[in-house]
PDB file of C-alpha atoms in Angstrom:
ATOM      1  CA  UNK B  39      16.312  55.243  10.257  1.00 83.00           C
ATOM      2  CA  UNK B  40      18.406  52.120  10.763  1.00 82.00           C
ATOM      3  CA  UNK B  41      20.833  51.823   7.901  1.00 93.00           C
ATOM      4  CA  UNK B  42      24.230  50.906   6.555  1.00 97.00           C
ATOM      5  CA  UNK B  43      25.742  53.772   4.550  1.00 97.00           C
ATOM      6  CA  UNK B  44      28.473  53.325   1.976  1.00 97.00           C
ATOM      7  CA  UNK B  45      30.443  56.027   0.194  1.00 97.00           C
ATOM      8  CA  UNK B  46      31.080  56.614  -2.571  1.00 97.00           C
ATOM      9  CA  UNK B  47      28.293  54.880  -4.492  1.00 96.00           C
ATOM     10  CA  UNK B  48      30.245  54.978  -7.739  1.00 97.00           C
ATOM     11  CA  UNK B  49      33.945  55.418  -8.433  1.00 96.00           C
ATOM     12  CA  UNK B  50      36.051  55.193 -11.565  1.00 96.00           C
ATOM     13  CA  UNK B  51      39.773  55.275 -10.934  1.00 94.00           C
ATOM     14  CA  UNK B  52      43.065  54.044 -12.317  1.00 95.00           C
ATOM     15  CA  UNK B  53      45.345  51.176 -11.466  1.00 96.00           C
ATOM     16  CA  UNK B  54      47.554  51.769  -8.459  1.00 95.00           C
ATOM     17  CA  UNK B  55      45.773  54.795  -7.020  1.00 96.00           C
ATOM     18  CA  UNK B  56      44.892  54.060  -3.394  1.00 96.00           C
ATOM     19  CA  UNK B  57      41.239  54.330  -2.508  1.00 97.00           C
ATOM     20  CA  UNK B  58      39.004  53.872   0.514  1.00 97.00           C
ATOM     21  CA  UNK B  59      35.339  52.928   0.571  1.00 98.00           C
ATOM     22  CA  UNK B  60      33.675  53.957   3.792  1.00 98.00           C
ATOM     23  CA  UNK B  61      30.957  52.032   5.602  1.00 98.00           C
ATOM     24  CA  UNK B  62      29.002  53.256   8.585  1.00 98.00           C
ATOM     25  CA  UNK B  63      26.099  51.701  10.502  1.00 97.00           C
ATOM     26  CA  UNK B  64      23.844  53.361  13.054  1.00 96.00           C
ATOM     27  CA  UNK B  65      22.434  50.220  14.684  1.00 94.00           C
ATOM     28  CA  UNK B  66      25.207  49.593  17.227  1.00 94.00           C
ATOM     29  CA  UNK B  67      25.931  46.256  15.530  1.00 93.00           C
ATOM     30  CA  UNK B  68      28.955  44.250  16.603  1.00 92.00           C
ATOM     31  CA  UNK B  69      29.489  42.335  13.369  1.00 92.00           C
ATOM     32  CA  UNK B  70      30.403  43.990  10.073  1.00 94.00           C
ATOM     33  CA  UNK B  71      31.486  42.506   6.787  1.00 94.00           C
ATOM     34  CA  UNK B  72      32.509  43.379   3.246  1.00 97.00           C
ATOM     35  CA  UNK B  73      31.400  41.449   0.150  1.00 97.00           C
ATOM     36  CA  UNK B  74      32.028  41.777  -3.538  1.00 97.00           C
ATOM     37  CA  UNK B  75      29.367  40.815  -6.070  1.00 96.00           C
ATOM     38  CA  UNK B  76      30.368  39.617  -9.511  1.00 95.00           C
ATOM     39  CA  UNK B  77      28.147  38.187 -12.285  1.00 91.00           C
ATOM     40  CA  UNK B  78      27.884  34.423 -12.047  1.00 89.00           C
ATOM     41  CA  UNK B  79      29.718  34.323  -8.722  1.00 92.00           C
ATOM     42  CA  UNK B  80      27.184  35.764  -6.293  1.00 92.00           C
ATOM     43  CA  UNK B  81      28.473  37.542  -3.206  1.00 94.00           C
ATOM     44  CA  UNK B  82      31.839  36.598  -1.783  1.00 95.00           C
ATOM     45  CA  UNK B  83      33.102  37.727   1.585  1.00 93.00           C
ATOM     46  CA  UNK B  84      36.261  39.832   1.610  1.00 96.00           C
ATOM     47  CA  UNK B  85      36.809  40.617   5.294  1.00 95.00           C
ATOM     48  CA  UNK B  86      34.731  40.648   8.431  1.00 92.00           C
ATOM     49  CA  UNK B  87      34.939  42.142  11.909  1.00 93.00           C
ATOM     50  CA  UNK B  88      33.396  40.721  15.050  1.00 89.00           C
ATOM     51  CA  UNK B  89      33.948  43.895  17.059  1.00 89.00           C
ATOM     52  CA  UNK B  90      36.239  46.874  17.478  1.00 92.00           C
ATOM     53  CA  UNK B  91      39.862  45.994  16.654  1.00 91.00           C
ATOM     54  CA  UNK B  92      38.874  42.427  15.697  1.00 90.00           C
ATOM     55  CA  UNK B  93      39.050  41.673  11.976  1.00 93.00           C
ATOM     56  CA  UNK B  94      39.629  38.531   9.927  1.00 91.00           C
ATOM     57  CA  UNK B  95      39.903  37.396   6.337  1.00 92.00           C
ATOM     58  CA  UNK B  96      36.963  36.123   4.350  1.00 91.00           C
ATOM     59  CA  UNK B  97      37.115  34.114   1.136  1.00 90.00           C
ATOM     60  CA  UNK B  98      38.737  36.678  -1.159  1.00 95.00           C
ATOM     61  CA  UNK B  99      40.913  39.031   0.952  1.00 96.00           C
ATOM     62  CA  UNK B 100      43.845  39.474  -1.455  1.00 96.00           C
ATOM     63  CA  UNK B 101      44.437  43.114  -2.385  1.00 97.00           C
ATOM     64  CA  UNK B 102      42.217  44.523   0.357  1.00 98.00           C
ATOM     65  CA  UNK B 103      42.670  45.899   3.851  1.00 97.00           C
ATOM     66  CA  UNK B 104      40.181  46.852   6.539  1.00 97.00           C
ATOM     67  CA  UNK B 105      40.184  48.489   9.926  1.00 96.00           C
ATOM     68  CA  UNK B 106      37.689  48.700  12.788  1.00 96.00           C
ATOM     69  CA  UNK B 107      38.701  51.512  15.114  1.00 96.00           C
ATOM     70  CA  UNK B 108      35.135  52.430  16.011  1.00 96.00           C
ATOM     71  CA  UNK B 109      32.093  50.216  16.301  1.00 96.00           C
ATOM     72  CA  UNK B 110      30.089  52.055  13.660  1.00 97.00           C
ATOM     73  CA  UNK B 111      32.738  52.305  10.929  1.00 97.00           C
ATOM     74  CA  UNK B 112      34.386  49.621   8.812  1.00 98.00           C
ATOM     75  CA  UNK B 113      36.310  51.085   5.852  1.00 98.00           C
ATOM     76  CA  UNK B 114      37.576  48.974   2.963  1.00 98.00           C
ATOM     77  CA  UNK B 115      40.999  49.998   1.650  1.00 98.00           C
ATOM     78  CA  UNK B 116      42.487  49.156  -1.734  1.00 97.00           C
ATOM     79  CA  UNK B 117      46.165  50.093  -1.424  1.00 95.00           C
ATOM     80  CA  UNK B 118      47.015  49.456  -5.077  1.00 96.00           C
ATOM     81  CA  UNK B 119      43.826  48.746  -7.032  1.00 97.00           C
ATOM     82  CA  UNK B 120      43.963  46.539 -10.100  1.00 97.00           C
ATOM     83  CA  UNK B 121      41.404  45.948 -12.881  1.00 97.00           C
ATOM     84  CA  UNK B 122      40.390  42.583 -11.403  1.00 96.00           C
ATOM     85  CA  UNK B 123      39.014  44.482  -8.411  1.00 97.00           C
ATOM     86  CA  UNK B 124      36.396  46.109 -10.623  1.00 97.00           C
ATOM     87  CA  UNK B 125      33.213  44.970  -8.941  1.00 98.00           C
ATOM     88  CA  UNK B 126      30.131  45.871  -6.930  1.00 97.00           C
ATOM     89  CA  UNK B 127      30.949  46.047  -3.223  1.00 98.00           C
ATOM     90  CA  UNK B 128      28.591  45.692  -0.288  1.00 97.00           C
ATOM     91  CA  UNK B 129      29.074  46.376   3.373  1.00 97.00           C
ATOM     92  CA  UNK B 130      26.838  44.536   5.833  1.00 95.00           C
ATOM     93  CA  UNK B 131      26.261  44.470   9.567  1.00 94.00           C
ATOM     94  CA  UNK B 132      24.428  42.310  12.083  1.00 91.00           C
ATOM     95  CA  UNK B 133      23.810  42.619  15.823  1.00 88.00           C
ATOM     96  CA  UNK B 134      26.125  39.757  16.747  1.00 80.00           C
ATOM     97  CA  UNK B 135      28.431  37.362  14.904  1.00 73.00           C
ATOM     98  CA  UNK B 136      25.846  34.580  15.008  1.00 72.00           C
ATOM     99  CA  UNK B 137      24.825  32.478  12.048  1.00 65.00           C
ATOM    100  CA  UNK B 138      21.165  33.202  12.650  1.00 72.00           C
ATOM    101  CA  UNK B 139      21.466  36.954  12.736  1.00 75.00           C
ATOM    102  CA  UNK B 140      20.151  38.658   9.583  1.00 80.00           C
ATOM    103  CA  UNK B 141      22.705  40.805   7.843  1.00 87.00           C
ATOM    104  CA  UNK B 142      21.740  44.362   6.904  1.00 93.00           C
ATOM    105  CA  UNK B 143      23.352  45.487   3.669  1.00 96.00           C
ATOM    106  CA  UNK B 144      24.264  48.901   2.354  1.00 96.00           C
ATOM    107  CA  UNK B 145      23.215  49.916  -1.153  1.00 96.00           C
ATOM    108  CA  UNK B 146      26.569  49.104  -2.682  1.00 97.00           C
ATOM    109  CA  UNK B 147      29.590  50.810  -4.221  1.00 98.00           C
ATOM    110  CA  UNK B 148      30.364  50.211  -7.870  1.00 97.00           C
ATOM    111  CA  UNK B 149      34.111  50.412  -8.476  1.00 97.00           C
ATOM    112  CA  UNK B 150      35.708  50.535 -11.902  1.00 97.00           C
ATOM    113  CA  UNK B 151      39.499  50.225 -12.004  1.00 97.00           C
ATOM    114  CA  UNK B 152      40.958  51.191 -15.385  1.00 95.00           C
TER     115      UNK B 152
ATOM    116  CA  UNK O  52      34.439  25.932  -5.987  1.00 58.00           C
ATOM    117  CA  UNK O  53      30.852  26.968  -5.387  1.00 64.00           C
ATOM    118  CA  UNK O  54      29.683  25.580  -2.065  1.00 89.00           C
ATOM    119  CA  UNK O  55      26.070  26.577  -2.673  1.00 94.00           C
ATOM    120  CA  UNK O  56      24.774  25.889  -6.167  1.00 95.00           C
ATOM    121  CA  UNK O  57      21.766  27.867  -7.330  1.00 97.00           C
ATOM    122  CA  UNK O  58      19.538  27.446 -10.373  1.00 96.00           C
ATOM    123  CA  UNK O  59      18.214  28.709 -12.654  1.00 97.00           C
ATOM    124  CA  UNK O  60      20.372  31.712 -13.438  1.00 96.00           C
ATOM    125  CA  UNK O  61      17.323  33.587 -14.748  1.00 97.00           C
ATOM    126  CA  UNK O  62      13.604  32.994 -14.701  1.00 97.00           C
ATOM    127  CA  UNK O  63      10.631  34.569 -16.448  1.00 98.00           C
ATOM    128  CA  UNK O  64       7.206  33.951 -14.923  1.00 98.00           C
ATOM    129  CA  UNK O  65       3.817  35.324 -15.812  1.00 97.00           C
ATOM    130  CA  UNK O  66       1.897  37.327 -13.255  1.00 97.00           C
ATOM    131  CA  UNK O  67      -0.017  34.978 -10.992  1.00 97.00           C
ATOM    132  CA  UNK O  68       2.309  32.056 -11.667  1.00 98.00           C
ATOM    133  CA  UNK O  69       4.627  30.192  -9.330  1.00 98.00           C
ATOM    134  CA  UNK O  70       8.326  31.013  -9.292  1.00 98.00           C
ATOM    135  CA  UNK O  71      10.666  28.265  -8.111  1.00 98.00           C
ATOM    136  CA  UNK O  72      14.367  28.702  -7.380  1.00 98.00           C
ATOM    137  CA  UNK O  73      16.514  25.783  -6.292  1.00 98.00           C
ATOM    138  CA  UNK O  74      19.695  25.523  -4.260  1.00 98.00           C
ATOM    139  CA  UNK O  75      21.933  22.644  -3.248  1.00 97.00           C
ATOM    140  CA  UNK O  76      24.826  22.404  -0.821  1.00 96.00           C
ATOM    141  CA  UNK O  77      27.502  19.898   0.113  1.00 92.00           C
ATOM    142  CA  UNK O  78      28.818  21.010   3.485  1.00 90.00           C
ATOM    143  CA  UNK O  79      26.751  19.391   6.245  1.00 90.00           C
ATOM    144  CA  UNK O  80      28.069  21.981   8.704  1.00 89.00           C
ATOM    145  CA  UNK O  81      25.638  24.511   7.234  1.00 91.00           C
ATOM    146  CA  UNK O  82      22.747  24.867   9.647  1.00 87.00           C
ATOM    147  CA  UNK O  83      20.855  27.987   8.683  1.00 91.00           C
ATOM    148  CA  UNK O  84      19.531  28.821   5.231  1.00 94.00           C
ATOM    149  CA  UNK O  85      18.386  32.371   4.462  1.00 94.00           C
ATOM    150  CA  UNK O  86      17.129  33.810   1.197  1.00 96.00           C
ATOM    151  CA  UNK O  87      17.926  37.359   0.189  1.00 96.00           C
ATOM    152  CA  UNK O  88      16.083  39.579  -2.294  1.00 97.00           C
ATOM    153  CA  UNK O  89      17.923  42.294  -4.180  1.00 97.00           C
ATOM    154  CA  UNK O  90      16.383  45.085  -6.256  1.00 97.00           C
ATOM    155  CA  UNK O  91      18.476  47.025  -8.791  1.00 94.00           C
ATOM    156  CA  UNK O  92      20.646  49.638  -7.112  1.00 92.00           C
ATOM    157  CA  UNK O  93      20.019  48.208  -3.657  1.00 95.00           C
ATOM    158  CA  UNK O  94      21.732  45.808  -1.339  1.00 95.00           C
ATOM    159  CA  UNK O  95      20.347  42.331  -0.620  1.00 96.00           C
ATOM    160  CA  UNK O  96      17.646  42.189   2.049  1.00 95.00           C
ATOM    161  CA  UNK O  97      16.666  39.155   4.096  1.00 93.00           C
ATOM    162  CA  UNK O  98      13.454  37.659   2.726  1.00 95.00           C
ATOM    163  CA  UNK O  99      12.911  34.427   4.641  1.00 94.00           C
ATOM    164  CA  UNK O 100      15.067  31.837   6.386  1.00 93.00           C
ATOM    165  CA  UNK O 101      14.830  28.231   7.575  1.00 93.00           C
ATOM    166  CA  UNK O 102      16.605  25.923  10.013  1.00 90.00           C
ATOM    167  CA  UNK O 103      17.378  22.345   8.914  1.00 88.00           C
ATOM    168  CA  UNK O 104      15.099  20.792  11.519  1.00 90.00           C
ATOM    169  CA  UNK O 105      12.100  22.216   9.651  1.00 92.00           C
ATOM    170  CA  UNK O 106      10.974  20.942   6.233  1.00 94.00           C
ATOM    171  CA  UNK O 107       8.949  23.965   5.217  1.00 96.00           C
ATOM    172  CA  UNK O 108       8.498  27.584   6.210  1.00 96.00           C
ATOM    173  CA  UNK O 109       5.888  29.908   4.800  1.00 96.00           C
ATOM    174  CA  UNK O 110       5.646  33.667   5.044  1.00 95.00           C
ATOM    175  CA  UNK O 111       2.862  35.128   2.965  1.00 96.00           C
ATOM    176  CA  UNK O 112       3.424  34.182  -0.675  1.00 97.00           C
ATOM    177  CA  UNK O 113       6.984  32.988  -0.006  1.00 97.00           C
ATOM    178  CA  UNK O 114       7.742  29.401   1.016  1.00 97.00           C
ATOM    179  CA  UNK O 115      11.037  27.630   1.635  1.00 96.00           C
ATOM    180  CA  UNK O 116      11.075  23.870   1.187  1.00 96.00           C
ATOM    181  CA  UNK O 117      14.005  22.051   2.768  1.00 96.00           C
ATOM    182  CA  UNK O 118      15.200  18.496   2.088  1.00 94.00           C
ATOM    183  CA  UNK O 119      17.960  17.683   4.544  1.00 93.00           C
ATOM    184  CA  UNK O 120      18.758  14.214   3.179  1.00 93.00           C
ATOM    185  CA  UNK O 121      19.141  15.536  -0.348  1.00 95.00           C
ATOM    186  CA  UNK O 122      20.924  18.690   0.860  1.00 95.00           C
ATOM    187  CA  UNK O 123      18.605  20.821  -1.216  1.00 96.00           C
ATOM    188  CA  UNK O 124      16.309  23.731  -0.521  1.00 97.00           C
ATOM    189  CA  UNK O 125      14.091  25.856  -2.685  1.00 98.00           C
ATOM    190  CA  UNK O 126      12.145  29.099  -2.691  1.00 98.00           C
ATOM    191  CA  UNK O 127       8.595  29.134  -4.021  1.00 98.00           C
ATOM    192  CA  UNK O 128       6.868  32.412  -4.785  1.00 98.00           C
ATOM    193  CA  UNK O 129       3.148  31.890  -5.161  1.00 98.00           C
ATOM    194  CA  UNK O 130       0.962  34.266  -7.179  1.00 98.00           C
ATOM    195  CA  UNK O 131       4.074  36.023  -8.501  1.00 98.00           C
ATOM    196  CA  UNK O 132       3.713  39.765  -9.005  1.00 97.00           C
ATOM    197  CA  UNK O 133       5.661  42.271 -11.136  1.00 97.00           C
ATOM    198  CA  UNK O 134       6.907  43.788  -7.867  1.00 97.00           C
ATOM    199  CA  UNK O 135       8.666  40.474  -7.147  1.00 98.00           C
ATOM    200  CA  UNK O 136      10.993  41.083 -10.091  1.00 98.00           C
ATOM    201  CA  UNK O 137      14.426  41.085  -8.482  1.00 98.00           C
ATOM    202  CA  UNK O 138      17.529  38.973  -8.016  1.00 97.00           C
ATOM    203  CA  UNK O 139      17.237  36.256  -5.396  1.00 98.00           C
ATOM    204  CA  UNK O 140      20.163  34.721  -3.546  1.00 97.00           C
ATOM    205  CA  UNK O 141      20.065  31.603  -1.471  1.00 97.00           C
ATOM    206  CA  UNK O 142      22.654  31.345   1.267  1.00 94.00           C
ATOM    207  CA  UNK O 143      23.899  28.923   3.871  1.00 93.00           C
ATOM    208  CA  UNK O 144      25.418  29.762   7.198  1.00 89.00           C
ATOM    209  CA  UNK O 145      27.629  27.888   9.646  1.00 85.00           C
ATOM    210  CA  UNK O 146      29.662  28.589  12.733  1.00 79.00           C
ATOM    211  CA  UNK O 147      33.416  28.648  12.210  1.00 73.00           C
ATOM    212  CA  UNK O 148      34.278  28.643  15.887  1.00 70.00           C
ATOM    213  CA  UNK O 149      35.022  32.355  16.054  1.00 69.00           C
ATOM    214  CA  UNK O 150      32.162  33.708  13.947  1.00 72.00           C
ATOM    215  CA  UNK O 151      29.408  32.743  11.594  1.00 76.00           C
ATOM    216  CA  UNK O 152      30.092  32.476   7.892  1.00 82.00           C
ATOM    217  CA  UNK O 153      27.498  33.132   5.227  1.00 87.00           C
ATOM    218  CA  UNK O 154      28.019  31.526   1.809  1.00 91.00           C
ATOM    219  CA  UNK O 155      25.860  32.771  -1.060  1.00 94.00           C
ATOM    220  CA  UNK O 156      24.583  31.095  -4.187  1.00 95.00           C
ATOM    221  CA  UNK O 157      25.199  32.717  -7.548  1.00 95.00           C
ATOM    222  CA  UNK O 158      21.787  34.393  -7.767  1.00 96.00           C
ATOM    223  CA  UNK O 159      18.634  34.098  -9.871  1.00 97.00           C
ATOM    224  CA  UNK O 160      17.247  37.026 -11.787  1.00 97.00           C
ATOM    225  CA  UNK O 161      13.451  36.802 -11.698  1.00 98.00           C
ATOM    226  CA  UNK O 162      11.264  38.718 -14.100  1.00 98.00           C
ATOM    227  CA  UNK O 163       7.512  38.625 -13.619  1.00 98.00           C
ATOM    228  CA  UNK O 164       5.630  39.691 -16.741  1.00 97.00           C
ATOM    229  CA  UNK O 165       2.100  41.070 -17.006  1.00 92.00           C
TER     230      UNK O 165
END
């Protein structure tokens, strides 16, 4: 089954404790992206990657890091999480970095930073 | 600054009624307008999309109306069903030179009552 898999689905942690949210897709997609979803703000792009070893900032990259060492994986790293990073996070992928390519989303990771 | 404005924030419609969600944009560089549907605990999924050279697109009970001069587009759900209860996001996409960029509206929570 074609899918984007995120782990963990839920995480409660404390300020300053490094964490990684993994994202994996099995569709051989070139383009991957991370979004955060907050009430009243919709989805905002954090980082994106057009292919292996090619990443770039989205609209809200502060406090986040990403890497793309393999085509299928695109982990999101919070080096020193803070409470304002409490949010619902989505990873997405599409076949190519084209504006008319539908993005396939994972089921989300709910992070709570205390 | 919200580049894609979406309204209403929430909507209650009786079964069999018409649900209408509106979006407006300012950036004329946007040239692809998808709608995403999100059920609780799931990621957004592409519902229907339109290009700006088309004024209307219909897929089953879902129709996008597009007004290029007014920079507005809307989603109409005919014969709304309880299974349509979800959050709907409009979005607008443009090329940035190196990749496409998808900007989301703030979302509309639709509840279809019996």
